[in-house]
């Protein structure tokens, strides 16, 4: 059967594909932001799947640190995009 | 038998995650999409726990599902209703996008499969694990984050600060929500102190168990968000000078420690093994305060009342003001 | 012996979770769905926690698990109340 690592890496690639398609297709900022976050989650899943060695061997901590940084940066980028979107909405309403 | 059950568990988790992502990206109702996204974050946290990444499971549950979900939920009402705005591209463009994405997915699958099979590659894990005892902490992820790759964490704090500065510059704080249910207020009276204590615990325990500054900071931020939701007047009189100091204290202490190490050890952020544990704790404490303040301000959506710039932005005029 | 009993209790808890999910999908109204979710999921969590406590050797972890169960109980009660309150107000505004 397929190894656990490969299964989760494929899941990460699938998430990335779903998010990428939705980012390119949708027009509204909020939908694109959700899809970009899904893309990011897919990339993180690929990282951690590659770092996972198996149930016995120790895990590689460097990708974990990178993904932890990535999660925090993703949420701050989301906050910044939402602030920009809100300002654009206000300017459109004027 | 046990292996088969674990495989069934893995496959069902993967299918669940893909189904949630698809449903979240392709639904018309924004409220439903954001709720599904929060559920996606929680299932992702379970996957991190399954892949032996407990630090990430904590971080994903608090930051990815909690803070990100709260941010997106509070932003829904900024946008008009979806039924009038949503419009797809033309059918040809849709086909091209689908084809491109499929091609990229196939190439990535080949790349990952090839990369996983080249198992003779040097991994960093042996080097890292051999150096963890001298790093001052015993949790390898904290050692990597705050000792071996401390410069990356410093830049990450700078990225968070930049994002929050943008948020503060652009908008005023969102209007307070209507009076919350008294049950919510009663719950926050005991929940917020509990969250603060848990944040302190996560900060302390990050040295030898899953935890750390980011999870603790995000938990503090969620306590403040809870306060804002249930009792908005409690956050209103916050001293703005203290707020500004809290925003930058993470980076400030980090750089200060780095320069001190540069004067002692001839290298920016090169810790002595004897001092490393205490230095990491000091840096993490300052970083927790900074991250909590930054995420709370990001949720509030902009400048709190009373924080004005000398030349505020009006329509398309160029912004050239400094905070007073 | 203890393990077999613990696994049986965990399966009972899973049955409650399953019935709560079926209620979420099949019941007609928001309020009845909330009722099914809040009640069934909390009892299911209680049974699963009890089963894990029976399997767990360290007493400190048992106390932590009980605290987690109580917190989830409180959170689900409060959030069900808030959702129901909001839905009730919308119903009143629509009438």
PDB file of N, CA and C in Angstrom, chain B residues 71-124:
ATOM      1  N   UNK B  71     -10.847  36.294  12.598  1.00  0.00           N
ATOM      2  CA  UNK B  71     -10.581  37.379  11.661  1.00  0.00           C
ATOM      3  C   UNK B  71     -11.531  37.319  10.474  1.00  0.00           C
ATOM      4  N   UNK B  72     -11.655  36.104   9.891  1.00  0.00           N
ATOM      5  CA  UNK B  72     -12.484  35.982   8.696  1.00  0.00           C
ATOM      6  C   UNK B  72     -13.952  36.190   9.015  1.00  0.00           C
ATOM      7  N   UNK B  73     -14.401  35.690  10.183  1.00  0.00           N
ATOM      8  CA  UNK B  73     -15.805  35.858  10.549  1.00  0.00           C
ATOM      9  C   UNK B  73     -16.144  37.325  10.732  1.00  0.00           C
ATOM     10  N   UNK B  74     -15.232  38.083  11.351  1.00  0.00           N
ATOM     11  CA  UNK B  74     -15.551  39.489  11.572  1.00  0.00           C
ATOM     12  C   UNK B  74     -15.463  40.284  10.299  1.00  0.00           C
ATOM     13  N   UNK B  75     -14.855  39.707   9.251  1.00  0.00           N
ATOM     14  CA  UNK B  75     -14.729  40.454   7.998  1.00  0.00           C
ATOM     15  C   UNK B  75     -15.861  40.196   7.034  1.00  0.00           C
ATOM     16  N   UNK B  76     -16.737  39.236   7.358  1.00  0.00           N
ATOM     17  CA  UNK B  76     -17.788  38.863   6.408  1.00  0.00           C
ATOM     18  C   UNK B  76     -18.704  40.039   6.127  1.00  0.00           C
ATOM     19  N   UNK B  77     -19.058  40.797   7.185  1.00  0.00           N
ATOM     20  CA  UNK B  77     -20.052  41.835   6.953  1.00  0.00           C
ATOM     21  C   UNK B  77     -19.484  43.048   6.255  1.00  0.00           C
ATOM     22  N   UNK B  78     -18.156  43.067   5.994  1.00  0.00           N
ATOM     23  CA  UNK B  78     -17.622  44.180   5.223  1.00  0.00           C
ATOM     24  C   UNK B  78     -17.996  44.081   3.760  1.00  0.00           C
ATOM     25  N   UNK B  79     -18.304  42.874   3.323  1.00  0.00           N
ATOM     26  CA  UNK B  79     -18.494  42.647   1.897  1.00  0.00           C
ATOM     27  C   UNK B  79     -19.962  42.474   1.602  1.00  0.00           C
ATOM     28  N   UNK B  80     -20.382  42.869   0.392  1.00  0.00           N
ATOM     29  CA  UNK B  80     -21.798  42.709   0.058  1.00  0.00           C
ATOM     30  C   UNK B  80     -22.157  41.239  -0.066  1.00  0.00           C
ATOM     31  N   UNK B  81     -23.430  40.973  -0.089  1.00  0.00           N
ATOM     32  CA  UNK B  81     -23.904  39.590  -0.140  1.00  0.00           C
ATOM     33  C   UNK B  81     -23.403  38.898  -1.391  1.00  0.00           C
ATOM     34  N   UNK B  82     -23.122  37.617  -1.267  1.00  0.00           N
ATOM     35  CA  UNK B  82     -22.417  36.925  -2.343  1.00  0.00           C
ATOM     36  C   UNK B  82     -23.278  36.732  -3.574  1.00  0.00           C
ATOM     37  N   UNK B  83     -24.584  36.660  -3.409  1.00  0.00           N
ATOM     38  CA  UNK B  83     -25.403  36.267  -4.554  1.00  0.00           C
ATOM     39  C   UNK B  83     -25.356  37.291  -5.667  1.00  0.00           C
ATOM     40  N   UNK B  84     -25.027  38.524  -5.325  1.00  0.00           N
ATOM     41  CA  UNK B  84     -24.985  39.523  -6.399  1.00  0.00           C
ATOM     42  C   UNK B  84     -23.584  39.707  -6.949  1.00  0.00           C
ATOM     43  N   UNK B  85     -22.559  39.416  -6.119  1.00  0.00           N
ATOM     44  CA  UNK B  85     -21.209  39.779  -6.528  1.00  0.00           C
ATOM     45  C   UNK B  85     -20.512  38.639  -7.258  1.00  0.00           C
ATOM     46  N   UNK B  86     -20.754  37.421  -6.805  1.00  0.00           N
ATOM     47  CA  UNK B  86     -19.961  36.301  -7.323  1.00  0.00           C
ATOM     48  C   UNK B  86     -20.235  36.085  -8.801  1.00  0.00           C
ATOM     49  N   UNK B  87     -19.192  36.074  -9.580  1.00  0.00           N
ATOM     50  CA  UNK B  87     -19.377  35.782 -10.994  1.00  0.00           C
ATOM     51  C   UNK B  87     -18.169  34.983 -11.460  1.00  0.00           C
ATOM     52  N   UNK B  88     -18.401  33.950 -12.161  1.00  0.00           N
ATOM     53  CA  UNK B  88     -17.300  33.139 -12.616  1.00  0.00           C
ATOM     54  C   UNK B  88     -16.699  33.740 -13.876  1.00  0.00           C
ATOM     55  N   UNK B  89     -15.513  33.275 -14.143  1.00  0.00           N
ATOM     56  CA  UNK B  89     -14.887  33.665 -15.401  1.00  0.00           C
ATOM     57  C   UNK B  89     -15.622  32.975 -16.541  1.00  0.00           C
ATOM     58  N   UNK B  90     -15.234  33.322 -17.761  1.00  0.00           N
ATOM     59  CA  UNK B  90     -15.848  32.661 -18.910  1.00  0.00           C
ATOM     60  C   UNK B  90     -15.418  31.200 -18.936  1.00  0.00           C
ATOM     61  N   UNK B  91     -16.126  30.413 -19.702  1.00  0.00           N
ATOM     62  CA  UNK B  91     -15.919  28.971 -19.651  1.00  0.00           C
ATOM     63  C   UNK B  91     -14.533  28.585 -20.144  1.00  0.00           C
ATOM     64  N   UNK B  92     -13.996  29.313 -21.138  1.00  0.00           N
ATOM     65  CA  UNK B  92     -12.676  28.992 -21.670  1.00  0.00           C
ATOM     66  C   UNK B  92     -11.599  29.219 -20.617  1.00  0.00           C
ATOM     67  N   UNK B  93     -11.703  30.391 -19.931  1.00  0.00           N
ATOM     68  CA  UNK B  93     -10.711  30.694 -18.901  1.00  0.00           C
ATOM     69  C   UNK B  93     -10.781  29.646 -17.789  1.00  0.00           C
ATOM     70  N   UNK B  94     -12.014  29.191 -17.489  1.00  0.00           N
ATOM     71  CA  UNK B  94     -12.158  28.195 -16.435  1.00  0.00           C
ATOM     72  C   UNK B  94     -11.467  26.898 -16.825  1.00  0.00           C
ATOM     73  N   UNK B  95     -11.620  26.503 -18.088  1.00  0.00           N
ATOM     74  CA  UNK B  95     -10.944  25.289 -18.555  1.00  0.00           C
ATOM     75  C   UNK B  95      -9.428  25.430 -18.490  1.00  0.00           C
ATOM     76  N   UNK B  96      -8.926  26.604 -18.874  1.00  0.00           N
ATOM     77  CA  UNK B  96      -7.470  26.809 -18.844  1.00  0.00           C
ATOM     78  C   UNK B  96      -6.964  26.714 -17.418  1.00  0.00           C
ATOM     79  N   UNK B  97      -7.710  27.345 -16.487  1.00  0.00           N
ATOM     80  CA  UNK B  97      -7.275  27.314 -15.089  1.00  0.00           C
ATOM     81  C   UNK B  97      -7.299  25.893 -14.558  1.00  0.00           C
ATOM     82  N   UNK B  98      -8.362  25.164 -14.866  1.00  0.00           N
ATOM     83  CA  UNK B  98      -8.426  23.768 -14.410  1.00  0.00           C
ATOM     84  C   UNK B  98      -7.268  22.959 -14.957  1.00  0.00           C
ATOM     85  N   UNK B  99      -6.982  23.157 -16.261  1.00  0.00           N
ATOM     86  CA  UNK B  99      -5.896  22.398 -16.869  1.00  0.00           C
ATOM     87  C   UNK B  99      -4.550  22.724 -16.245  1.00  0.00           C
ATOM     88  N   UNK B 100      -4.313  24.029 -16.029  1.00  0.00           N
ATOM     89  CA  UNK B 100      -3.039  24.441 -15.437  1.00  0.00           C
ATOM     90  C   UNK B 100      -2.877  23.858 -14.053  1.00  0.00           C
ATOM     91  N   UNK B 101      -3.961  23.934 -13.252  1.00  0.00           N
ATOM     92  CA  UNK B 101      -3.866  23.416 -11.888  1.00  0.00           C
ATOM     93  C   UNK B 101      -3.613  21.910 -11.909  1.00  0.00           C
ATOM     94  N   UNK B 102      -4.307  21.206 -12.806  1.00  0.00           N
ATOM     95  CA  UNK B 102      -4.103  19.757 -12.886  1.00  0.00           C
ATOM     96  C   UNK B 102      -2.680  19.441 -13.276  1.00  0.00           C
ATOM     97  N   UNK B 103      -2.142  20.189 -14.250  1.00  0.00           N
ATOM     98  CA  UNK B 103      -0.759  19.963 -14.656  1.00  0.00           C
ATOM     99  C   UNK B 103       0.205  20.201 -13.523  1.00  0.00           C
ATOM    100  N   UNK B 104      -0.016  21.300 -12.768  1.00  0.00           N
ATOM    101  CA  UNK B 104       0.860  21.599 -11.640  1.00  0.00           C
ATOM    102  C   UNK B 104       0.780  20.503 -10.585  1.00  0.00           C
ATOM    103  N   UNK B 105      -0.428  20.007 -10.330  1.00  0.00           N
ATOM    104  CA  UNK B 105      -0.604  18.947  -9.329  1.00  0.00           C
ATOM    105  C   UNK B 105       0.145  17.693  -9.755  1.00  0.00           C
ATOM    106  N   UNK B 106       0.081  17.381 -11.054  1.00  0.00           N
ATOM    107  CA  UNK B 106       0.779  16.171 -11.520  1.00  0.00           C
ATOM    108  C   UNK B 106       2.279  16.335 -11.366  1.00  0.00           C
ATOM    109  N   UNK B 107       2.791  17.522 -11.732  1.00  0.00           N
ATOM    110  CA  UNK B 107       4.235  17.745 -11.601  1.00  0.00           C
ATOM    111  C   UNK B 107       4.652  17.669 -10.138  1.00  0.00           C
ATOM    112  N   UNK B 108       3.838  18.254  -9.244  1.00  0.00           N
ATOM    113  CA  UNK B 108       4.186  18.220  -7.828  1.00  0.00           C
ATOM    114  C   UNK B 108       4.148  16.792  -7.305  1.00  0.00           C
ATOM    115  N   UNK B 109       3.183  16.000  -7.776  1.00  0.00           N
ATOM    116  CA  UNK B 109       3.127  14.610  -7.316  1.00  0.00           C
ATOM    117  C   UNK B 109       4.383  13.868  -7.725  1.00  0.00           C
ATOM    118  N   UNK B 110       4.800  14.070  -8.988  1.00  0.00           N
ATOM    119  CA  UNK B 110       6.031  13.425  -9.436  1.00  0.00           C
ATOM    120  C   UNK B 110       7.205  13.878  -8.583  1.00  0.00           C
ATOM    121  N   UNK B 111       7.275  15.191  -8.288  1.00  0.00           N
ATOM    122  CA  UNK B 111       8.398  15.725  -7.528  1.00  0.00           C
ATOM    123  C   UNK B 111       8.443  15.141  -6.125  1.00  0.00           C
ATOM    124  N   UNK B 112       7.269  15.102  -5.460  1.00  0.00           N
ATOM    125  CA  UNK B 112       7.254  14.596  -4.094  1.00  0.00           C
ATOM    126  C   UNK B 112       7.590  13.107  -4.076  1.00  0.00           C
ATOM    127  N   UNK B 113       7.041  12.371  -5.009  1.00  0.00           N
ATOM    128  CA  UNK B 113       7.298  10.927  -5.031  1.00  0.00           C
ATOM    129  C   UNK B 113       8.772  10.650  -5.291  1.00  0.00           C
ATOM    130  N   UNK B 114       9.338  11.402  -6.231  1.00  0.00           N
ATOM    131  CA  UNK B 114      10.751  11.240  -6.528  1.00  0.00           C
ATOM    132  C   UNK B 114      11.594  11.620  -5.322  1.00  0.00           C
ATOM    133  N   UNK B 115      11.210  12.748  -4.669  1.00  0.00           N
ATOM    134  CA  UNK B 115      11.989  13.207  -3.527  1.00  0.00           C
ATOM    135  C   UNK B 115      11.927  12.250  -2.361  1.00  0.00           C
ATOM    136  N   UNK B 116      10.739  11.640  -2.152  1.00  0.00           N
ATOM    137  CA  UNK B 116      10.630  10.711  -1.035  1.00  0.00           C
ATOM    138  C   UNK B 116      11.408   9.436  -1.290  1.00  0.00           C
ATOM    139  N   UNK B 117      11.572   9.075  -2.571  1.00  0.00           N
ATOM    140  CA  UNK B 117      12.280   7.831  -2.852  1.00  0.00           C
ATOM    141  C   UNK B 117      13.782   7.987  -2.845  1.00  0.00           C
ATOM    142  N   UNK B 118      14.252   9.245  -2.967  1.00  0.00           N
ATOM    143  CA  UNK B 118      15.694   9.462  -2.891  1.00  0.00           C
ATOM    144  C   UNK B 118      16.082   9.526  -1.443  1.00  0.00           C
ATOM    145  N   UNK B 119      16.060   8.385  -0.759  1.00  0.00           N
ATOM    146  CA  UNK B 119      16.175   8.415   0.695  1.00  0.00           C
ATOM    147  C   UNK B 119      17.612   8.480   1.161  1.00  0.00           C
ATOM    148  N   UNK B 120      18.565   8.701   0.280  1.00  0.00           N
ATOM    149  CA  UNK B 120      19.925   8.778   0.763  1.00  0.00           C
ATOM    150  C   UNK B 120      20.313  10.211   1.088  1.00  0.00           C
ATOM    151  N   UNK B 121      19.373  11.144   0.942  1.00  0.00           N
ATOM    152  CA  UNK B 121      19.706  12.538   1.162  1.00  0.00           C
ATOM    153  C   UNK B 121      20.060  12.805   2.616  1.00  0.00           C
ATOM    154  N   UNK B 122      21.018  13.693   2.813  1.00  0.00           N
ATOM    155  CA  UNK B 122      21.397  14.078   4.162  1.00  0.00           C
ATOM    156  C   UNK B 122      20.243  14.843   4.795  1.00  0.00           C
ATOM    157  N   UNK B 123      19.763  14.377   5.939  1.00  0.00           N
ATOM    158  CA  UNK B 123      18.748  15.138   6.648  1.00  0.00           C
ATOM    159  C   UNK B 123      19.431  15.930   7.734  1.00  0.00           C
ATOM    160  N   UNK B 124      18.811  17.038   8.082  1.00  0.00           N
ATOM    161  CA  UNK B 124      19.371  17.862   9.146  1.00  0.00           C
ATOM    162  C   UNK B 124      19.056  17.299  10.521  1.00  0.00           C
TER     163      UNK B 124
END
